Tab-separated table of C-alpha atoms in Angstrom:
chain	number	residue	atom	x	y	z
A	1	ILE	CA	-35.511	16.439	-15.051
A	2	TYR	CA	-33.669	13.620	-14.993
A	3	SER	CA	-31.544	14.827	-17.735
A	4	SER	CA	-30.500	17.776	-15.707
A	5	ILE	CA	-29.528	15.326	-13.380
A	6	GLY	CA	-27.842	13.467	-15.367
A	7	LYS	CA	-25.469	16.299	-17.172
A	8	TYR	CA	-25.337	17.819	-13.773
A	9	ALA	CA	-24.224	14.003	-11.578
A	10	GLY	CA	-21.129	14.985	-15.301
A	11	SER	CA	-19.778	17.738	-14.577
A	12	LEU	CA	-19.588	16.266	-11.031
A	13	ASP	CA	-21.874	18.684	-9.231
A	14	ILE	CA	-23.540	16.738	-6.979
A	15	ASN	CA	-24.758	19.449	-4.641
A	16	SER	CA	-27.024	20.731	-7.872
A	17	SER	CA	-27.791	17.195	-8.758
A	18	ALA	CA	-29.227	16.888	-5.322
A	19	ASN	CA	-31.194	19.435	-5.571
A	20	LEU	CA	-33.686	18.164	-8.578
A	21	LEU	CA	-33.505	15.403	-7.259
A	22	ARG	CA	-35.882	16.010	-4.652
A	23	ASN	CA	-38.143	18.135	-6.936
A	24	VAL	CA	-38.271	15.264	-7.836
A	25	LYS	CA	-40.131	12.376	-5.611
A	26	GLY	CA	-42.418	15.026	-4.936
A	27	VAL	CA	-44.021	14.180	-8.792
A	28	TYR	CA	-46.658	12.425	-8.747
A	29	VAL	CA	-46.578	8.895	-9.971
A	30	PRO	CA	-49.492	6.805	-10.887
A	31	GLU	CA	-49.468	3.642	-7.400
A	32	SER	CA	-48.593	0.956	-10.082
A	33	PHE	CA	-45.736	2.061	-10.292
A	34	ARG	CA	-45.203	3.692	-7.546
A	35	TYR	CA	-42.604	1.047	-6.679
A	36	ILE	CA	-40.241	0.840	-9.069
A	37	PHE	CA	-40.842	5.000	-9.014
A	38	GLU	CA	-39.673	5.248	-5.762
A	39	ARG	CA	-36.755	2.888	-5.523
A	40	PHE	CA	-35.160	3.796	-8.580
A	41	ASN	CA	-34.690	7.724	-7.623
A	42	ASN	CA	-33.532	6.041	-3.940
A	43	LEU	CA	-30.803	4.228	-6.334
A	44	LEU	CA	-30.259	7.881	-7.912
A	45	ASN	CA	-29.393	8.981	-4.156
A	46	GLU	CA	-27.410	6.949	-2.874
A	47	THR	CA	-25.191	7.248	-6.078
A	48	LEU	CA	-24.703	10.114	-6.458
A	49	ASN	CA	-24.358	10.413	-2.941
A	50	HIS	CA	-21.508	7.836	-2.982
A	51	MET	CA	-20.480	10.184	-5.692
A	52	ASN	CA	-20.045	13.681	-4.043
A	53	MET	CA	-17.874	11.214	-1.683
A	54	THR	CA	-15.777	9.797	-4.054
A	55	LYS	CA	-14.469	13.615	-5.063
A	56	TYR	CA	-15.063	14.813	-0.964
A	57	TYR	CA	-12.112	12.324	-0.258
A	58	ALA	CA	-10.753	13.395	-4.034
A	59	ASP	CA	-10.063	16.748	-2.328
A	60	LEU	CA	-9.063	16.512	0.695
A	61	THR	CA	-6.581	14.562	-1.046
A	62	GLU	CA	-5.599	17.654	-2.804
A	63	ARG	CA	-5.555	19.426	0.423
A	64	TYR	CA	-3.285	17.476	2.158
A	65	LEU	CA	-1.426	17.293	-0.791
A	66	SER	CA	-0.403	20.802	-1.561
A	67	ILE	CA	1.685	20.024	2.235
A	68	SER	CA	3.041	17.615	1.340
A	69	ASP	CA	1.541	14.862	4.201
A	70	LEU	CA	1.828	11.984	2.293
A	71	THR	CA	0.742	9.886	4.984
A	72	ASN	CA	-2.978	12.226	4.760
A	73	ALA	CA	-2.845	12.897	1.207
A	74	THR	CA	-2.760	8.868	0.984
A	75	ASN	CA	-5.643	6.917	3.692
A	76	ASN	CA	-7.667	10.261	1.798
A	77	LEU	CA	-6.965	9.089	-1.752
A	78	TYR	CA	-7.975	5.405	-0.234
A	79	LYS	CA	-11.287	6.197	1.084
A	80	ALA	CA	-12.211	7.981	-2.320
A	81	SER	CA	-11.528	4.561	-4.760
A	82	ILE	CA	-13.198	3.005	-2.132
A	83	GLU	CA	-16.589	5.215	-2.626
A	84	LEU	CA	-16.330	5.428	-6.220
A	85	GLU	CA	-16.404	1.345	-6.471
A	86	VAL	CA	-18.948	2.059	-4.453
A	87	THR	CA	-20.742	4.404	-7.039
A	88	LYS	CA	-19.963	2.013	-9.441
A	89	ILE	CA	-21.749	-1.371	-7.349
A	90	ARG	CA	-24.682	1.413	-6.924
A	91	ARG	CA	-24.402	2.336	-10.435
A	92	ASN	CA	-24.596	-1.293	-12.243
A	93	GLU	CA	-27.938	-1.340	-9.130
A	94	LEU	CA	-29.319	2.001	-11.025
A	95	TYR	CA	-28.940	0.142	-14.207
A	96	GLY	CA	-31.252	-2.457	-14.697
A	97	ALA	CA	-34.362	-0.409	-12.497
A	98	ALA	CA	-33.982	1.661	-15.046
A	99	SER	CA	-34.443	-1.420	-17.702
A	100	GLU	CA	-37.846	-1.748	-16.040
A	101	PHE	CA	-39.072	1.412	-17.110
A	102	SER	CA	-38.175	0.792	-21.043
A	103	ARG	CA	-41.317	-2.116	-21.071
A	104	ILE	CA	-43.337	1.512	-20.241
A	105	GLY	CA	-41.816	2.556	-22.359
A	106	ALA	CA	-40.042	5.454	-19.673
A	107	SER	CA	-36.754	5.861	-21.165
A	108	PHE	CA	-33.662	7.022	-18.333
A	109	ASN	CA	-30.314	7.003	-20.558
A	110	SER	CA	-29.726	10.711	-19.960
A	111	VAL	CA	-28.937	9.964	-16.186
A	112	ILE	CA	-27.902	6.956	-16.666
A	113	ASP	CA	-25.053	8.641	-19.328
A	114	GLY	CA	-23.787	11.376	-17.726
A	115	ILE	CA	-23.536	9.857	-13.966
A	116	ASP	CA	-21.147	7.362	-17.052
A	117	VAL	CA	-19.002	10.706	-17.321
A	118	GLY	CA	-19.173	11.736	-13.547
A	119	ILE	CA	-18.034	8.446	-12.409
A	120	LYS	CA	-15.104	7.830	-15.562
A	121	LYS	CA	-13.921	11.352	-14.620
A	122	LEU	CA	-13.706	11.020	-10.582
A	123	GLU	CA	-11.491	7.499	-11.895
A	124	GLU	CA	-9.022	9.621	-13.873
A	125	ARG	CA	-8.539	11.835	-10.795
A	126	ILE	CA	-7.872	9.072	-8.407
A	127	ASN	CA	-5.175	8.183	-11.042
A	128	ASN	CA	-3.524	10.945	-11.424
A	129	LEU	CA	-2.841	11.754	-7.901
A	130	GLN	CA	-1.952	7.803	-6.778
A	131	ALA	CA	-0.104	9.530	-9.914
A	132	ARG	CA	1.256	12.850	-7.942
A	133	ILE	CA	2.316	10.701	-4.494
A	134	GLU	CA	4.723	8.638	-6.233
A	135	SER	CA	6.019	10.777	-8.011
A	136	LEU	CA	6.446	12.419	-4.314
A	137	LYS	CA	7.642	9.301	-2.811
A	138	PRO	CA	11.387	9.319	-3.289
A	139	LYS	CA	11.874	13.119	-3.307
A	140	ALA	CA	10.471	14.448	-0.087
A	141	ARG	CA	12.474	13.322	2.361
A	142	GLU	CA	10.563	12.369	5.613
A	143	THR	CA	10.257	15.961	7.666
A	144	TYR	CA	10.312	15.183	12.074
A	145	LEU	CA	9.610	17.532	14.805
A	146	SER	CA	10.190	17.429	17.975
A	147	ILE	CA	8.363	18.953	20.966
A	148	HIS	CA	9.592	19.955	24.971
A	149	VAL	CA	6.618	21.979	26.941
A	150	GLU	CA	8.385	23.215	30.651
A	151	PRO	CA	6.626	23.271	32.982
A	152	LEU	CA	4.234	20.880	32.801
A	153	GLU	CA	2.018	22.568	36.006
A	154	LEU	CA	1.530	26.023	35.807
A	155	SER	CA	-1.415	28.838	36.688
A	156	PHE	CA	-3.413	30.961	34.647
A	157	ASN	CA	-1.076	33.912	33.291
A	158	ASP	CA	2.181	31.582	33.444
A	159	ASN	CA	4.848	32.043	31.091
A	160	VAL	CA	5.362	27.996	29.022
A	161	THR	CA	7.913	27.765	27.081
A	162	ILE	CA	7.875	25.708	23.554
A	163	LYS	CA	10.323	23.396	22.753
A	164	GLY	CA	11.903	21.409	19.287
A	165	MET	CA	13.699	20.657	16.594
A	166	LEU	CA	12.827	20.203	13.183
A	167	TYR	CA	15.278	17.663	11.330
A	168	THR	CA	14.314	14.920	8.692
A	169	MET	CA	17.174	12.079	8.541
A	170	ASN	CA	20.377	13.330	7.385
A	171	GLU	CA	20.095	17.129	7.928
A	172	ALA	CA	18.595	19.433	10.110
A	173	LEU	CA	16.630	22.199	8.981
A	174	GLY	CA	16.589	25.899	9.592
A	175	ASN	CA	14.947	29.521	8.698
A	176	ARG	CA	11.821	27.214	8.149
A	177	ASN	CA	7.916	28.444	10.315
A	178	ILE	CA	6.727	26.821	12.968
A	179	THR	CA	2.577	26.676	13.454
A	180	ILE	CA	2.300	26.117	17.782
A	181	HIS	CA	-0.638	25.192	18.933
A	182	VAL	CA	-1.494	25.831	22.468
A	183	ALA	CA	-5.536	24.619	23.044
A	184	SER	CA	-7.121	26.667	20.617
A	185	HIS	CA	-5.132	29.912	19.486
A	186	ILE	CA	-2.380	29.610	17.162
A	187	TYR	CA	0.928	30.788	16.942
A	188	THR	CA	4.661	30.802	13.848
A	189	ALA	CA	8.044	30.265	16.099
A	190	LYS	CA	10.615	30.177	13.771
A	191	THR	CA	13.565	27.724	13.737
A	192	ASP	CA	17.085	28.978	13.423
A	193	ILE	CA	20.583	27.234	11.397
A	194	HIS	CA	20.505	24.133	13.923
A	195	GLY	CA	16.347	23.512	13.347
A	196	ASN	CA	15.768	24.303	16.874
A	197	TYR	CA	12.666	26.925	17.341
A	198	SER	CA	11.989	28.172	20.853
A	199	PHE	CA	8.599	30.095	22.523
A	200	SER	CA	7.541	31.509	24.668
A	201	VAL	CA	3.557	31.971	25.828
A	202	LYS	CA	1.392	33.261	28.640
A	203	ILE	CA	-1.868	30.857	29.291
A	204	LYS	CA	-5.306	31.848	29.066
A	205	ASP	CA	-6.820	29.355	29.294
A	206	TYR	CA	-9.062	27.348	31.935
A	207	ILE	CA	-8.327	23.680	31.264
A	208	SER	CA	-6.975	21.152	33.535
A	209	LYS	CA	-5.113	19.259	30.978
A	210	LEU	CA	-4.235	22.103	28.121
A	211	PRO	CA	-2.975	20.271	24.479
A	212	ILE	CA	-0.172	21.927	22.556
A	213	TYR	CA	1.911	20.304	19.602
A	214	ALA	CA	4.328	21.913	16.620
A	215	GLU	CA	3.368	21.155	12.942
A	216	TYR	CA	6.199	21.703	10.052
A	217	ILE	CA	4.095	22.355	6.993
A	218	PRO	CA	5.746	22.571	3.924
A	219	SER	CA	5.374	25.643	1.442
A	220	GLY	CA	7.489	27.623	-1.942
A	221	ASP	CA	9.929	25.104	-2.643
A	222	ASP	CA	9.916	22.946	0.778
A	223	VAL	CA	6.624	21.363	-1.030
A	224	GLU	CA	7.584	18.420	-2.763
A	225	ARG	CA	11.273	17.888	-0.978
A	226	TYR	CA	10.013	17.548	2.547
A	227	THR	CA	6.323	16.177	3.987
A	228	TYR	CA	4.274	18.003	6.339
A	229	ALA	CA	5.440	16.788	9.959
A	230	LYS	CA	3.202	17.513	13.727
A	231	SER	CA	5.150	16.830	16.733
A	232	ASP	CA	3.669	15.037	20.170
A	233	ILE	CA	0.889	16.841	21.777
A	234	ILE	CA	1.829	17.624	25.811
A	235	TYR	CA	-0.469	18.134	27.598
A	236	VAL	CA	0.305	21.202	30.793
A	237	ASN	CA	-2.206	21.005	33.434
A	238	VAL	CA	-3.189	24.960	33.987
A	239	LYS	CA	-4.330	25.126	37.864
A	240	PHE	CA	-7.635	26.369	39.188
A	241	ILE	CA	-6.018	29.595	41.769
A	242	THR	CA	-8.953	29.200	44.167
A	243	PRO	CA	-10.376	32.862	45.876
A	244	THR	CA	-9.467	33.252	49.335
A	245	VAL	CA	-12.362	35.588	51.515
């Protein structure tokens, strides 16, 4: 079983490793070895958890890079790097616990070797992601998205108008799709040749402070040319209508 756990860890199939480890914890062990056995399994579980979190933050980094959101990509890559360092610490503790089993003729080299393979893969992935971020920095132009909402106080089913501009320090970005969020509803507007967008919609939510904001998500050729942009969040007050009797 431990050999399979190591094999899955080496292929970064952490869920399968964790599932097998849960089965191992139910195995009978003589009382004289129970402390060593439980300590090893707990350290193995912690190591796998940190490997999984490293992979999770690396996946998030990939996702943000796909839309040229360098800020969130950088933040999540930093978290992945921290998790990887903790993984290495737990791996060394695990190795120490495994050596205690060697005194009784048991070997857990296969699971340690598998974890080492997985750690190496994660390390290589983080290095590659860092290189991608660095390569995008000089290419992708910082993009800004303004927003203006009116009126700021209205009633249910009233129209609200959302306007703004998509631009860089050097140019307005025309003919780009803007994603508009009105509470939980999502709409799409397009900028004109001057980078301006305008959109009107009826308010369908009874929320006293209703959030509205806009996003620009680069696509196609824009992915490596412009960064992701998000406007400020504007809150409008939706007045409750008190029925008269």
